PDB file of C-alpha atoms in Angstrom:
ATOM      1  CA  MET A   1       4.884  11.862 -13.003  1.00 45.00           C
ATOM      2  CA  MET A   2       7.545  14.291 -11.802  1.00 43.00           C
ATOM      3  CA  ILE A   3       8.658  13.459  -8.294  1.00 48.00           C
ATOM      4  CA  HIS A   4      10.380  16.150  -6.343  1.00 46.00           C
ATOM      5  CA  CYS A   5      10.402  16.800  -2.672  1.00 49.00           C
ATOM      6  CA  HIS A   6      11.687  19.127  -0.229  1.00 46.00           C
ATOM      7  CA  GLN A   7      14.260  19.958   2.308  1.00 47.00           C
ATOM      8  CA  PRO A   8      17.418  17.975   3.054  1.00 50.00           C
ATOM      9  CA  VAL A   9      17.736  15.917   6.220  1.00 49.00           C
ATOM     10  CA  SER A  10      18.278  18.150   9.238  1.00 51.00           C
ATOM     11  CA  LEU A  11      21.209  17.782  11.617  1.00 50.00           C
ATOM     12  CA  LYS A  12      18.739  16.915  14.398  1.00 55.00           C
ATOM     13  CA  GLU A  13      17.336  14.042  12.295  1.00 52.00           C
ATOM     14  CA  ARG A  14      20.847  12.781  11.492  1.00 49.00           C
ATOM     15  CA  LEU A  15      21.853  12.852  15.168  1.00 49.00           C
ATOM     16  CA  MET A  16      18.638  11.126  16.248  1.00 51.00           C
ATOM     17  CA  PHE A  17      19.167   8.430  13.615  1.00 44.00           C
ATOM     18  CA  PHE A  18      22.802   7.922  14.678  1.00 48.00           C
ATOM     19  CA  TYR A  19      21.828   7.767  18.363  1.00 47.00           C
ATOM     20  CA  ASN A  20      19.156   5.141  17.650  1.00 48.00           C
ATOM     21  CA  PHE A  21      21.613   3.194  15.494  1.00 47.00           C
ATOM     22  CA  LEU A  22      24.033   3.059  18.451  1.00 46.00           C
ATOM     23  CA  GLN A  23      21.227   1.977  20.803  1.00 50.00           C
ATOM     24  CA  ALA A  24      19.826  -0.735  18.516  1.00 47.00           C
ATOM     25  CA  PRO A  25      21.886  -1.345  15.348  1.00 44.00           C
ATOM     26  CA  GLY A  26      19.877  -4.498  14.585  1.00 44.00           C
ATOM     27  CA  GLN A  27      16.696  -2.463  14.271  1.00 42.00           C
ATOM     28  CA  VAL A  28      17.983   0.742  12.679  1.00 40.00           C
ATOM     29  CA  GLY A  29      20.441  -0.752  10.203  1.00 41.00           C
ATOM     30  CA  SER A  30      22.343   2.370   9.093  1.00 42.00           C
ATOM     31  CA  ILE A  31      24.282   5.241  10.613  1.00 38.00           C
ATOM     32  CA  THR A  32      22.651   7.907   8.405  1.00 47.00           C
ATOM     33  CA  PRO A  33      19.105   8.473   7.122  1.00 50.00           C
ATOM     34  CA  SER A  34      18.271   7.801   3.477  1.00 59.00           C
ATOM     35  CA  SER A  35      19.202  10.273   0.744  1.00 74.00           C
ATOM     36  CA  HIS A  36      17.007  12.335  -1.575  1.00 84.00           C
ATOM     37  CA  ALA A  37      18.106  10.134  -4.526  1.00 87.00           C
ATOM     38  CA  LEU A  38      17.085   6.968  -2.687  1.00 91.00           C
ATOM     39  CA  ALA A  39      13.739   8.392  -1.578  1.00 92.00           C
ATOM     40  CA  LYS A  40      12.977   9.388  -5.175  1.00 92.00           C
ATOM     41  CA  GLN A  41      13.697   5.836  -6.435  1.00 94.00           C
ATOM     42  CA  MET A  42      11.564   4.349  -3.653  1.00 96.00           C
ATOM     43  CA  MET A  43       8.541   6.480  -4.600  1.00 97.00           C
ATOM     44  CA  LYS A  44       8.690   5.930  -8.394  1.00 97.00           C
ATOM     45  CA  PRO A  45       6.985   2.493  -8.620  1.00 98.00           C
ATOM     46  CA  ILE A  46       3.802   3.566  -6.794  1.00 97.00           C
ATOM     47  CA  ASP A  47       0.843   4.789  -8.870  1.00 97.00           C
ATOM     48  CA  TRP A  48       0.096   7.785  -6.646  1.00 98.00           C
ATOM     49  CA  ASP A  49      -3.008   8.788  -8.652  1.00 97.00           C
ATOM     50  CA  LYS A  50      -4.729   5.488  -7.842  1.00 97.00           C
ATOM     51  CA  ALA A  51      -3.224   4.250  -4.558  1.00 98.00           C
ATOM     52  CA  GLN A  52      -5.767   4.266  -1.702  1.00 98.00           C
ATOM     53  CA  THR A  53      -3.816   2.382   0.975  1.00 98.00           C
ATOM     54  CA  ILE A  54      -0.058   2.754   1.373  1.00 98.00           C
ATOM     55  CA  VAL A  55       2.032   1.003   4.001  1.00 98.00           C
ATOM     56  CA  GLU A  56       5.461   2.039   5.237  1.00 98.00           C
ATOM     57  CA  LEU A  57       7.665  -0.451   7.091  1.00 98.00           C
ATOM     58  CA  GLY A  58      10.491   0.913   9.240  1.00 96.00           C
ATOM     59  CA  ALA A  59       9.661   4.631   9.204  1.00 95.00           C
ATOM     60  CA  GLY A  60      12.806   5.685  11.112  1.00 91.00           C
ATOM     61  CA  THR A  61      13.071   9.485  11.222  1.00 89.00           C
ATOM     62  CA  GLY A  62      10.267   9.864   8.657  1.00 93.00           C
ATOM     63  CA  ILE A  63      12.269  10.567   5.484  1.00 91.00           C
ATOM     64  CA  PHE A  64       9.977   8.373   3.350  1.00 95.00           C
ATOM     65  CA  THR A  65       6.923   9.333   5.432  1.00 96.00           C
ATOM     66  CA  LYS A  66       7.366  12.975   4.303  1.00 94.00           C
ATOM     67  CA  TRP A  67       7.528  11.948   0.645  1.00 95.00           C
ATOM     68  CA  ILE A  68       4.521   9.618   0.929  1.00 97.00           C
ATOM     69  CA  GLU A  69       2.422  12.266   2.684  1.00 96.00           C
ATOM     70  CA  GLU A  70       3.283  14.749  -0.052  1.00 95.00           C
ATOM     71  CA  LEU A  71       2.654  12.378  -2.984  1.00 97.00           C
ATOM     72  CA  LYS A  72      -0.425  10.455  -1.858  1.00 97.00           C
ATOM     73  CA  ARG A  73      -3.986  11.466  -2.656  1.00 97.00           C
ATOM     74  CA  THR A  74      -5.743  13.416   0.086  1.00 96.00           C
ATOM     75  CA  ASP A  75      -8.284  10.583   0.503  1.00 97.00           C
ATOM     76  CA  ALA A  76      -5.575   7.869   0.652  1.00 98.00           C
ATOM     77  CA  THR A  77      -4.440   6.326   3.948  1.00 98.00           C
ATOM     78  CA  LEU A  78      -0.862   5.798   5.100  1.00 98.00           C
ATOM     79  CA  VAL A  79      -0.218   3.093   7.688  1.00 98.00           C
ATOM     80  CA  SER A  80       3.321   3.265   9.040  1.00 98.00           C
ATOM     81  CA  PHE A  81       5.267   0.826  11.231  1.00 98.00           C
ATOM     82  CA  GLU A  82       8.208   1.778  13.436  1.00 97.00           C
ATOM     83  CA  LYS A  83       9.496  -0.523  16.188  1.00 94.00           C
ATOM     84  CA  GLU A  84      11.634   2.065  18.008  1.00 93.00           C
ATOM     85  CA  THR A  85       9.330   3.856  20.467  1.00 95.00           C
ATOM     86  CA  SER A  86      10.936   7.327  20.608  1.00 93.00           C
ATOM     87  CA  MET A  87      11.074   7.534  16.796  1.00 92.00           C
ATOM     88  CA  ARG A  88       7.445   6.383  16.487  1.00 96.00           C
ATOM     89  CA  LYS A  89       6.190   8.877  19.105  1.00 96.00           C
ATOM     90  CA  ARG A  90       8.001  11.737  17.342  1.00 95.00           C
ATOM     91  CA  LEU A  91       6.467  10.731  13.998  1.00 96.00           C
ATOM     92  CA  GLU A  92       2.970  10.558  15.519  1.00 97.00           C
ATOM     93  CA  LEU A  93       3.309  14.259  16.383  1.00 97.00           C
ATOM     94  CA  LEU A  94       4.759  15.213  12.975  1.00 96.00           C
ATOM     95  CA  PHE A  95       2.220  13.243  10.905  1.00 97.00           C
ATOM     96  CA  PRO A  96      -1.106  13.216  12.788  1.00 96.00           C
ATOM     97  CA  ASP A  97      -3.050  11.830   9.775  1.00 95.00           C
ATOM     98  CA  THR A  98      -0.855   8.728   9.520  1.00 97.00           C
ATOM     99  CA  LEU A  99      -1.790   5.540  11.395  1.00 98.00           C
ATOM    100  CA  PHE A 100       1.335   4.435  13.307  1.00 98.00           C
ATOM    101  CA  HIS A 101       1.944   0.935  14.664  1.00 98.00           C
ATOM    102  CA  GLU A 102       4.871  -0.887  16.211  1.00 97.00           C
ATOM    103  CA  ASP A 103       5.226  -4.351  14.711  1.00 96.00           C
ATOM    104  CA  ALA A 104       5.296  -5.156  10.970  1.00 97.00           C
ATOM    105  CA  VAL A 105       4.473  -8.784  11.811  1.00 97.00           C
ATOM    106  CA  GLU A 106       0.961  -7.469  12.625  1.00 97.00           C
ATOM    107  CA  LEU A 107       0.536  -5.890   9.175  1.00 98.00           C
ATOM    108  CA  VAL A 108      -2.461  -7.911   7.911  1.00 98.00           C
ATOM    109  CA  ARG A 109      -4.291  -7.663  11.256  1.00 98.00           C
ATOM    110  CA  VAL A 110      -3.698  -3.882  11.447  1.00 98.00           C
ATOM    111  CA  LEU A 111      -5.049  -3.309   7.907  1.00 98.00           C
ATOM    112  CA  ASN A 112      -8.108  -5.493   8.591  1.00 97.00           C
ATOM    113  CA  GLU A 113      -8.881  -3.828  11.926  1.00 97.00           C
ATOM    114  CA  ALA A 114      -8.608  -0.385  10.297  1.00 96.00           C
ATOM    115  CA  GLY A 115     -11.070  -1.541   7.600  1.00 97.00           C
ATOM    116  CA  LEU A 116      -8.518  -0.868   4.861  1.00 97.00           C
ATOM    117  CA  GLY A 117      -8.368  -4.298   3.235  1.00 91.00           C
ATOM    118  CA  LYS A 118      -5.311  -4.735   1.039  1.00 97.00           C
ATOM    119  CA  ALA A 119      -2.489  -2.282   0.276  1.00 98.00           C
ATOM    120  CA  ASP A 120      -1.767  -0.783  -3.149  1.00 98.00           C
ATOM    121  CA  GLY A 121       1.877  -0.237  -2.193  1.00 98.00           C
ATOM    122  CA  ILE A 122       4.239  -1.168   0.619  1.00 98.00           C
ATOM    123  CA  ILE A 123       7.445   0.842   1.028  1.00 98.00           C
ATOM    124  CA  SER A 124      10.080  -0.714   3.271  1.00 97.00           C
ATOM    125  CA  GLY A 125      13.149   0.693   4.967  1.00 93.00           C
ATOM    126  CA  LEU A 126      13.534  -2.373   7.194  1.00 95.00           C
ATOM    127  CA  PRO A 127      17.114  -3.666   7.577  1.00 91.00           C
ATOM    128  CA  PHE A 128      16.297  -7.271   6.628  1.00 94.00           C
ATOM    129  CA  ALA A 129      19.993  -8.225   6.657  1.00 89.00           C
ATOM    130  CA  ASN A 130      20.025  -7.626  10.430  1.00 90.00           C
ATOM    131  CA  PHE A 131      16.969  -9.813  11.107  1.00 94.00           C
ATOM    132  CA  PRO A 132      16.942 -13.532  11.906  1.00 95.00           C
ATOM    133  CA  GLN A 133      15.593 -15.615   9.005  1.00 96.00           C
ATOM    134  CA  ALA A 134      12.407 -16.528  10.893  1.00 97.00           C
ATOM    135  CA  LEU A 135      11.515 -12.837  11.277  1.00 97.00           C
ATOM    136  CA  ARG A 136      12.275 -12.141   7.600  1.00 96.00           C
ATOM    137  CA  ASP A 137       9.960 -15.009   6.660  1.00 97.00           C
ATOM    138  CA  GLN A 138       7.166 -13.694   8.902  1.00 97.00           C
ATOM    139  CA  ILE A 139       7.396 -10.175   7.519  1.00 97.00           C
ATOM    140  CA  MET A 140       7.514 -11.342   3.894  1.00 97.00           C
ATOM    141  CA  GLU A 141       4.425 -13.539   4.471  1.00 97.00           C
ATOM    142  CA  GLN A 142       2.641 -10.477   5.873  1.00 98.00           C
ATOM    143  CA  VAL A 143       3.770  -8.263   2.988  1.00 98.00           C
ATOM    144  CA  TYR A 144       2.566 -10.708   0.338  1.00 98.00           C
ATOM    145  CA  ALA A 145      -0.764 -11.339   2.098  1.00 98.00           C
ATOM    146  CA  ALA A 146      -1.342  -7.592   2.637  1.00 98.00           C
ATOM    147  CA  LEU A 147      -0.791  -6.561  -1.018  1.00 98.00           C
ATOM    148  CA  LYS A 148      -3.600  -6.278  -3.559  1.00 97.00           C
ATOM    149  CA  PRO A 149      -3.139  -8.245  -6.791  1.00 97.00           C
ATOM    150  CA  GLY A 150      -0.994  -5.919  -8.915  1.00 97.00           C
ATOM    151  CA  GLY A 151       0.210  -4.139  -5.761  1.00 98.00           C
ATOM    152  CA  VAL A 152       3.874  -3.241  -5.402  1.00 98.00           C
ATOM    153  CA  PHE A 153       6.408  -3.860  -2.630  1.00 98.00           C
ATOM    154  CA  VAL A 154       9.397  -1.481  -2.758  1.00 98.00           C
ATOM    155  CA  ALA A 155      12.333  -2.098  -0.420  1.00 97.00           C
ATOM    156  CA  PHE A 156      15.882  -0.849  -0.175  1.00 94.00           C
ATOM    157  CA  GLN A 157      18.828  -2.822   1.143  1.00 93.00           C
ATOM    158  CA  TYR A 158      22.588  -2.301   1.244  1.00 90.00           C
ATOM    159  CA  SER A 159      23.282  -5.712  -0.300  1.00 91.00           C
ATOM    160  CA  LEU A 160      21.720  -8.290  -2.629  1.00 93.00           C
ATOM    161  CA  GLN A 161      21.167 -10.685   0.284  1.00 91.00           C
ATOM    162  CA  MET A 162      17.333 -10.512   0.037  1.00 94.00           C
ATOM    163  CA  LYS A 163      17.188 -11.119  -3.729  1.00 95.00           C
ATOM    164  CA  LYS A 164      16.731 -14.892  -3.516  1.00 95.00           C
ATOM    165  CA  GLN A 165      14.041 -14.682  -0.846  1.00 96.00           C
ATOM    166  CA  LEU A 166      12.142 -11.988  -2.747  1.00 97.00           C
ATOM    167  CA  LYS A 167      12.324 -14.093  -5.931  1.00 96.00           C
ATOM    168  CA  ASP A 168      10.823 -16.997  -3.970  1.00 96.00           C
ATOM    169  CA  VAL A 169       7.864 -14.769  -3.002  1.00 96.00           C
ATOM    170  CA  PHE A 170       7.342 -12.592  -6.097  1.00 97.00           C
ATOM    171  CA  THR A 171       7.549 -13.566  -9.775  1.00 93.00           C
ATOM    172  CA  ASP A 172       7.926  -9.950 -10.968  1.00 96.00           C
ATOM    173  CA  ILE A 173      11.024  -8.408  -9.360  1.00 97.00           C
ATOM    174  CA  SER A 174      13.601  -5.833 -10.454  1.00 97.00           C
ATOM    175  CA  VAL A 175      16.627  -4.371  -8.669  1.00 96.00           C
ATOM    176  CA  LYS A 176      18.183  -0.944  -9.185  1.00 95.00           C
ATOM    177  CA  LEU A 177      21.398   0.394  -7.665  1.00 93.00           C
ATOM    178  CA  VAL A 178      21.231   3.910  -6.162  1.00 90.00           C
ATOM    179  CA  PRO A 179      24.911   4.932  -6.062  1.00 87.00           C
ATOM    180  CA  PHE A 180      24.292   8.430  -4.654  1.00 83.00           C
ATOM    181  CA  ASN A 181      23.199   7.164  -1.250  1.00 77.00           C
ATOM    182  CA  VAL A 182      25.595   6.692   1.676  1.00 77.00           C
ATOM    183  CA  PRO A 183      26.207   3.793   1.597  1.00 82.00           C
ATOM    184  CA  PRO A 184      25.013   2.916  -1.950  1.00 88.00           C
ATOM    185  CA  ALA A 185      21.697   1.065  -1.827  1.00 90.00           C
ATOM    186  CA  PHE A 186      19.730  -1.443  -3.891  1.00 94.00           C
ATOM    187  CA  VAL A 187      16.042  -0.751  -4.522  1.00 96.00           C
ATOM    188  CA  TYR A 188      13.914  -3.856  -5.026  1.00 97.00           C
ATOM    189  CA  VAL A 189      10.597  -3.441  -6.840  1.00 98.00           C
ATOM    190  CA  CYS A 190       8.321  -6.479  -6.477  1.00 98.00           C
ATOM    191  CA  ARG A 191       4.820  -6.737  -7.982  1.00 98.00           C
ATOM    192  CA  LYS A 192       2.179  -9.187  -6.830  1.00 97.00           C
ATOM    193  CA  GLU A 193       0.705 -11.103  -9.732  1.00 95.00           C
ATOM    194  CA  ILE A 194      -2.884 -10.430 -10.802  1.00 92.00           C
ATOM    195  CA  GLY A 195      -5.119 -13.484 -10.622  1.00 73.00           C
TER     196      GLY A 195
END
């Protein structure tokens, strides 16, 4: 499948991202939003023709949200999590068909309450390196429990710090460097085993 999307990040989005980074660097994790090259790599592992339920963790300014909304089937559901209130409220206005929630630790409960069952794909922009280990553990437990067998978890990080933990959770994992992002990023693709 050819993946191509749209307009570059606006100055307003960059400034909003930078402002939120200054307010809460532990939650935002980067000074600039993700690049086109990174977004493309993040979308590749999802089977967009079949995916019914997609989850986004750490929506930020909505860079990945735009791509997901454009690539997903019209009958598919996107559930997106963003902790930072002003960012989440802005995204709720921009993407009225997306179900927005605050806390990724509530992932399984949110999917169950929405009657969505398990996710086909989970795309994460969460800055795991900035989180305490206990929170990383909680989120990874939720991610694994929320994925369908054969489902895929795609996450980007600016280091290889999460590699060991992801290998402890998933047996099928690959890592790809995206050098044309600022800073360069690693994309982790993790598949949940079938059966």
